[in-house]
Short mmCIF file of C-alpha atoms and ligand atoms in Angstrom, two decimals:
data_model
loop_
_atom_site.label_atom_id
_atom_site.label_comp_id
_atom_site.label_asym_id
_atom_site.label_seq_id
_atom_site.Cartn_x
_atom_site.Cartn_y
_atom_site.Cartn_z
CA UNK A 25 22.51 -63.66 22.50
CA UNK A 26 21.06 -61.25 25.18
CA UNK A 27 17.46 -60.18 25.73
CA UNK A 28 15.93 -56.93 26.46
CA UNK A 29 12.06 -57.88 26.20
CA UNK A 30 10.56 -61.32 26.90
CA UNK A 31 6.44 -61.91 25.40
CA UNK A 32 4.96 -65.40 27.19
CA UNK A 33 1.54 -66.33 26.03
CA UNK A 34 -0.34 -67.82 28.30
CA UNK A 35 -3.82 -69.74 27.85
CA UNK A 36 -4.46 -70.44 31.66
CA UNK A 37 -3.16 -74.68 30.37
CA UNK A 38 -0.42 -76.39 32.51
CA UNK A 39 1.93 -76.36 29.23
CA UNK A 40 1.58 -72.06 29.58
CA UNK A 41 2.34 -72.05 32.76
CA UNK A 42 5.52 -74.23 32.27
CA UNK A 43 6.62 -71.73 29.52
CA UNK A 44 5.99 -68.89 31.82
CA UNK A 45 8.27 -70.19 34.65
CA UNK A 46 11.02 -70.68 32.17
CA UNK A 47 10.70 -67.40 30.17
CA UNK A 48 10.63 -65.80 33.78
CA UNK A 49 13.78 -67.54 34.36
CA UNK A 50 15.40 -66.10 31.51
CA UNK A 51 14.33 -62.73 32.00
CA UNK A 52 16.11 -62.97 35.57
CA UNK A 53 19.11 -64.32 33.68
CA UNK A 54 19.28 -61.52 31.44
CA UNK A 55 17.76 -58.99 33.54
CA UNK A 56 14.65 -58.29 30.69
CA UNK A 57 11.45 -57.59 30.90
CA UNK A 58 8.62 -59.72 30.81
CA UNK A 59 5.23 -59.86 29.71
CA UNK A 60 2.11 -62.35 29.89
CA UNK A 61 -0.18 -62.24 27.40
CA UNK A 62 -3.58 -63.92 26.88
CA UNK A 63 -6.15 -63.56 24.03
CA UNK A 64 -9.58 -63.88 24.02
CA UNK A 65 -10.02 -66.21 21.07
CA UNK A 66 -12.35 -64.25 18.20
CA UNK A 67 -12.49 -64.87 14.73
CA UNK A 68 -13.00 -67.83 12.92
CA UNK A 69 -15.72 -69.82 13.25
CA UNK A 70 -17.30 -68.97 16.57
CA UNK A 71 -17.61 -65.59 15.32
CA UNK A 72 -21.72 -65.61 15.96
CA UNK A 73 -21.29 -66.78 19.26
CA UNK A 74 -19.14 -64.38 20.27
CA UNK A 75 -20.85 -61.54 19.32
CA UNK A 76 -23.43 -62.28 22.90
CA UNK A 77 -22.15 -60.47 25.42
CA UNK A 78 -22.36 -63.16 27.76
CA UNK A 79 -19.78 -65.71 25.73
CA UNK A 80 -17.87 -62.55 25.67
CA UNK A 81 -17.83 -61.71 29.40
CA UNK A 82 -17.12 -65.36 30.49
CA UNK A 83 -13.83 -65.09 28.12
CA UNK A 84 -12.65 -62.13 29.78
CA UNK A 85 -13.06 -63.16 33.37
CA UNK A 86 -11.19 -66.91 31.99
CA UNK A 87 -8.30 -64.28 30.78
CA UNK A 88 -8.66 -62.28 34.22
CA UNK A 89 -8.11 -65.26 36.48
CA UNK A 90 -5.05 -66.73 33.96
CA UNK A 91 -3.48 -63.26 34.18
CA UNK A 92 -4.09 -63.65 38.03
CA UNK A 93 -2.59 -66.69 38.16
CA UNK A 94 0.13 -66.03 36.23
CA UNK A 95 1.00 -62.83 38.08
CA UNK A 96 1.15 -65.01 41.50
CA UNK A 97 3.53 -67.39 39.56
CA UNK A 98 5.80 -64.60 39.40
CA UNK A 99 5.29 -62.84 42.61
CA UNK A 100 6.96 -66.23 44.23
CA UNK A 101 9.81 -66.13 42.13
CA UNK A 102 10.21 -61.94 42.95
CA UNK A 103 9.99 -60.59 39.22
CA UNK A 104 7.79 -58.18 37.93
CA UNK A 105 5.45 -59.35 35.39
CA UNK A 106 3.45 -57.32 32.99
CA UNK A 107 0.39 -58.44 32.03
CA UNK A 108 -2.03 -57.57 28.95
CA UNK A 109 -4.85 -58.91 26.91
CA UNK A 110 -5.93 -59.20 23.62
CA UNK A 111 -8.96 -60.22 21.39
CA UNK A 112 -8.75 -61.41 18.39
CA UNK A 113 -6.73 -64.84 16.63
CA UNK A 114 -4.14 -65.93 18.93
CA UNK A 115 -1.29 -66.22 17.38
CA UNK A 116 -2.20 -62.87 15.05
CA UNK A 117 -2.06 -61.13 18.23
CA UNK A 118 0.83 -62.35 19.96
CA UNK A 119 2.60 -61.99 16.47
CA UNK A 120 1.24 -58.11 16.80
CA UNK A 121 2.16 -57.61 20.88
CA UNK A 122 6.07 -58.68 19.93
CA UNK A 123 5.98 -56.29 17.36
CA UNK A 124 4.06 -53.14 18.97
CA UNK A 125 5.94 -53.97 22.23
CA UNK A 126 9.57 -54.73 20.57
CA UNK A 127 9.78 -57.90 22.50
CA UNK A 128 13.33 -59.70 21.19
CA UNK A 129 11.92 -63.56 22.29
CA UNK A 130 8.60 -65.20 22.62
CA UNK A 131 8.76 -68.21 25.14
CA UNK A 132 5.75 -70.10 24.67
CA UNK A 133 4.07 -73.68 25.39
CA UNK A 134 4.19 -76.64 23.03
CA UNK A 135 0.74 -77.57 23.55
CA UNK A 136 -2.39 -75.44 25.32
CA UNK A 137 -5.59 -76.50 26.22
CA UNK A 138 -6.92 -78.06 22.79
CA UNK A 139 -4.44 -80.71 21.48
CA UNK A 140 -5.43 -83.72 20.78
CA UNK A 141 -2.70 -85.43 20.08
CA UNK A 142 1.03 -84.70 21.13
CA UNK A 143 2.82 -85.66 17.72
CA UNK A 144 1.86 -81.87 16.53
CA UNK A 145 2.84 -78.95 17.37
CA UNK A 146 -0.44 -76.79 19.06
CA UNK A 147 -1.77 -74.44 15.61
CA UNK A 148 -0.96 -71.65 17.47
CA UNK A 149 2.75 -72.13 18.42
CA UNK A 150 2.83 -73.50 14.95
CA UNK A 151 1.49 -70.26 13.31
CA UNK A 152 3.78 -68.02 15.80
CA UNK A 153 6.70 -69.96 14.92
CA UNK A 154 5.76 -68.95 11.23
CA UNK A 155 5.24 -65.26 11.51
CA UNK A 156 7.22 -64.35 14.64
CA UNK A 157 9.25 -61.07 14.27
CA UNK A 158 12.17 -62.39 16.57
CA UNK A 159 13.21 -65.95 17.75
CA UNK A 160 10.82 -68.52 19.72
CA UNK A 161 11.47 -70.60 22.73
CA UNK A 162 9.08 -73.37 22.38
CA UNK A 163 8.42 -75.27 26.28
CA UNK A 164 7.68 -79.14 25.70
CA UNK A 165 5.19 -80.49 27.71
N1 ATP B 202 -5.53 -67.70 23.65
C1 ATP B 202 -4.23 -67.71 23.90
N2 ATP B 202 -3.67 -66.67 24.53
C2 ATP B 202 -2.35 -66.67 24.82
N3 ATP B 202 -1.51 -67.68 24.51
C3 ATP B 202 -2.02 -68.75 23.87
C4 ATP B 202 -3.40 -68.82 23.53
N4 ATP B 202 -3.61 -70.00 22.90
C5 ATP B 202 -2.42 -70.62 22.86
N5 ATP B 202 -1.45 -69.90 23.44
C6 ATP B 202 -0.01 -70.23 23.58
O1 ATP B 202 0.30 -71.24 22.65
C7 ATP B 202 0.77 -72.42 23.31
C8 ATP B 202 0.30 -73.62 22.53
O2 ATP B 202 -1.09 -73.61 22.43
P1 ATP B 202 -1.85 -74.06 21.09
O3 ATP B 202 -3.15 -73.35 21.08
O4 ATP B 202 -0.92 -73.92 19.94
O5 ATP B 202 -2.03 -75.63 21.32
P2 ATP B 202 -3.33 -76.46 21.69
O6 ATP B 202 -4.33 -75.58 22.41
O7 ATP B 202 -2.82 -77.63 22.45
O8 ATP B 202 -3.87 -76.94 20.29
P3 ATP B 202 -4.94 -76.26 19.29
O9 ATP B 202 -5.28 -74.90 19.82
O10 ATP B 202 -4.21 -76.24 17.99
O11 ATP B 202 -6.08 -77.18 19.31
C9 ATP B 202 0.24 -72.31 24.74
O12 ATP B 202 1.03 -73.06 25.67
C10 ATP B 202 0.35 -70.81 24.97
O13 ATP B 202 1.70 -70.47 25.25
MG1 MG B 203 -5.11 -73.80 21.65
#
């Protein structure tokens, strides 16, 4: 199997960043590109707070400074990194991004910022695994 396109979603948690490093790794290996994505979570039930501007604006400067990070992650290992963001339902959007951007493998983190518990699977790897166009390359934490 050979790559052309790599999509890593990151959420700014240490189990992102872990899938980033590898998915870099691979795109090295197979000389693809490769692309961090975050999304502003929207939707659902904090719909009402996000429509003030303010919950909004703190969201983007989060994704600003993950996508920051996240660029400097692969600035030491020498590989270009794209970077976008998205607003919507997580795992709706990176579902969408590996579609619109033909990405051929989604490396992504076992676990983000809200689990609970570690038995699970995070609901939006869970979801992504579901409705991913091409194969995923879940990171344990
Ligand atoms: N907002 C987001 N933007 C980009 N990638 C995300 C986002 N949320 C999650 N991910 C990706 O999904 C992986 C797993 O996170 P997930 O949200 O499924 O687990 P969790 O936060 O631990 O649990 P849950 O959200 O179900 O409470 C992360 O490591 C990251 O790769
Ligand atoms: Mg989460």
């Amino acid at each position: 199997m050979s790559y052309t396109h790599i999509l890593i979603p990151v959420d700014g948690s240490e189990p992102s960043y872990k899938a980033l490093e590898e998915g870099l790794e691979l795109a090295k290996k197979y000389g693809a590109k490769a692309t961090a994505l975050f999304v502003i979570p929207k939707g659902g039930e904090f719909i009402d707070l996000f429509d003030l501007k303010s919950v909004r604006e703190a969201f983007k400067e989060e994704g600003e400074k993950v996508l920051a990070k996240a660029r400097e992650i692969a600035q030491k290992k020498d590989f270009p990194l794209a970077l976008r963001m998205a607003e919507g339902k997580p795992h709706e959007k990176i579902v969408e991004a590996a579609k619109v951007l033909g990405c051929d493998l989604i490396v992504m983190g076992s676990h983000g910022h809200g689990s609970l518990g570690k038995f699970f699977l995070g609901s939006c790897t869970e979801r992504v695994l579901a409705e991913a166009p091409c194969p995923v390359l879940v990171i344990k934490d």
